[in-house]
């Protein structure tokens, strides 16, 4: 059975500097987490968002040099923010800078407000998804092209002509690709073609996630891919405490009700959290959990989960 991986997932657009993110990443690395991930957003979804947004790949480039062993990635890079060629170059460079520790979460983009706030075009959903599909093909194609060959692509939205397909990422043939979402037809099909990991629809309940994982498995089988080659993951807002009082305090800090973190997130005592993660593993086949840490100052919670939850998962 695959090792169960715990990863820290942050939302820096809510208000975090590079130094804040580095502190969390280094704490997670020292505590033994598998990875540090961050969102790719330019606008907060609530509150002042001070000191303002940080660019995902500029941040990960810094972390690539300021950490040593922890894996690094995005949930998820928005296809609307960047052209596919330059994005492939940036991710490959950060992978080199990190010594091969990058994972590439990628999505079509959804938050119209941040596009309007920073002058980024926001096409219709259908066009965004079409562009996302073409970008997946281009980016993975560039990375996987042999160093002595060129890559070309002719699509509706993007054309690539005789690209040298450089630089190459440190990982061969490419960094792991993560796709997720709730689309019932195109999303599973794209994941089956391009993804190493499928991430359950954001904040979905267990039954919804199980159904979507099933569609992804069916899409894999339809193209002759072993469904077991697709890693399954979930994002869960974390709120863990040594006792009920500490859980309540942490819930209040992030503006959640205790009952909500227990039912919609990953909340409770370490023993309760171990049981919940075990249910996700047994019923949904999940082997990777991204713990959404909304209070980036709470490094004590990172260490609590590492010491009292992580050892019981494997």
mmCIF file of N, CA and C in Angstrom, residues 17-18 30 82 105-106 171 196 219 223:
data_model
loop_
_atom_site.group_PDB
_atom_site.id
_atom_site.type_symbol
_atom_site.label_atom_id
_atom_site.label_comp_id
_atom_site.label_asym_id
_atom_site.label_seq_id
_atom_site.Cartn_x
_atom_site.Cartn_y
_atom_site.Cartn_z
ATOM 1 N N UNK A 17 3.582 37.515 3.406
ATOM 2 C CA UNK A 17 4.784 37.909 2.685
ATOM 3 C C UNK A 17 5.594 36.668 2.320
ATOM 4 N N UNK A 18 6.666 36.870 1.556
ATOM 5 C CA UNK A 18 7.569 35.751 1.280
ATOM 6 C C UNK A 18 8.153 35.206 2.568
ATOM 7 N N UNK A 30 11.185 20.745 8.431
ATOM 8 C CA UNK A 30 11.808 20.216 9.645
ATOM 9 C C UNK A 30 10.918 19.181 10.323
ATOM 10 N N UNK A 82 -0.664 32.985 -17.658
ATOM 11 C CA UNK A 82 0.632 32.892 -18.329
ATOM 12 C C UNK A 82 0.498 32.185 -19.669
ATOM 13 N N UNK A 105 0.705 21.682 -10.170
ATOM 14 C CA UNK A 105 -0.751 21.685 -10.180
ATOM 15 C C UNK A 105 -1.244 22.731 -11.159
ATOM 16 N N UNK A 106 -2.225 22.367 -12.006
ATOM 17 C CA UNK A 106 -2.599 23.231 -13.130
ATOM 18 C C UNK A 106 -4.106 23.202 -13.320
ATOM 19 N N UNK A 171 13.664 16.840 -13.166
ATOM 20 C CA UNK A 171 13.003 15.547 -13.138
ATOM 21 C C UNK A 171 12.731 15.078 -14.564
ATOM 22 N N UNK A 196 -0.452 12.954 -13.198
ATOM 23 C CA UNK A 196 0.070 11.921 -12.319
ATOM 24 C C UNK A 196 -0.762 11.811 -11.047
ATOM 25 N N UNK A 219 -11.979 7.017 -17.115
ATOM 26 C CA UNK A 219 -11.296 7.704 -18.220
ATOM 27 C C UNK A 219 -9.920 7.098 -18.465
ATOM 28 N N UNK A 223 -8.537 4.772 -22.141
ATOM 29 C CA UNK A 223 -7.377 4.997 -23.023
ATOM 30 C C UNK A 223 -6.268 3.987 -22.757
#
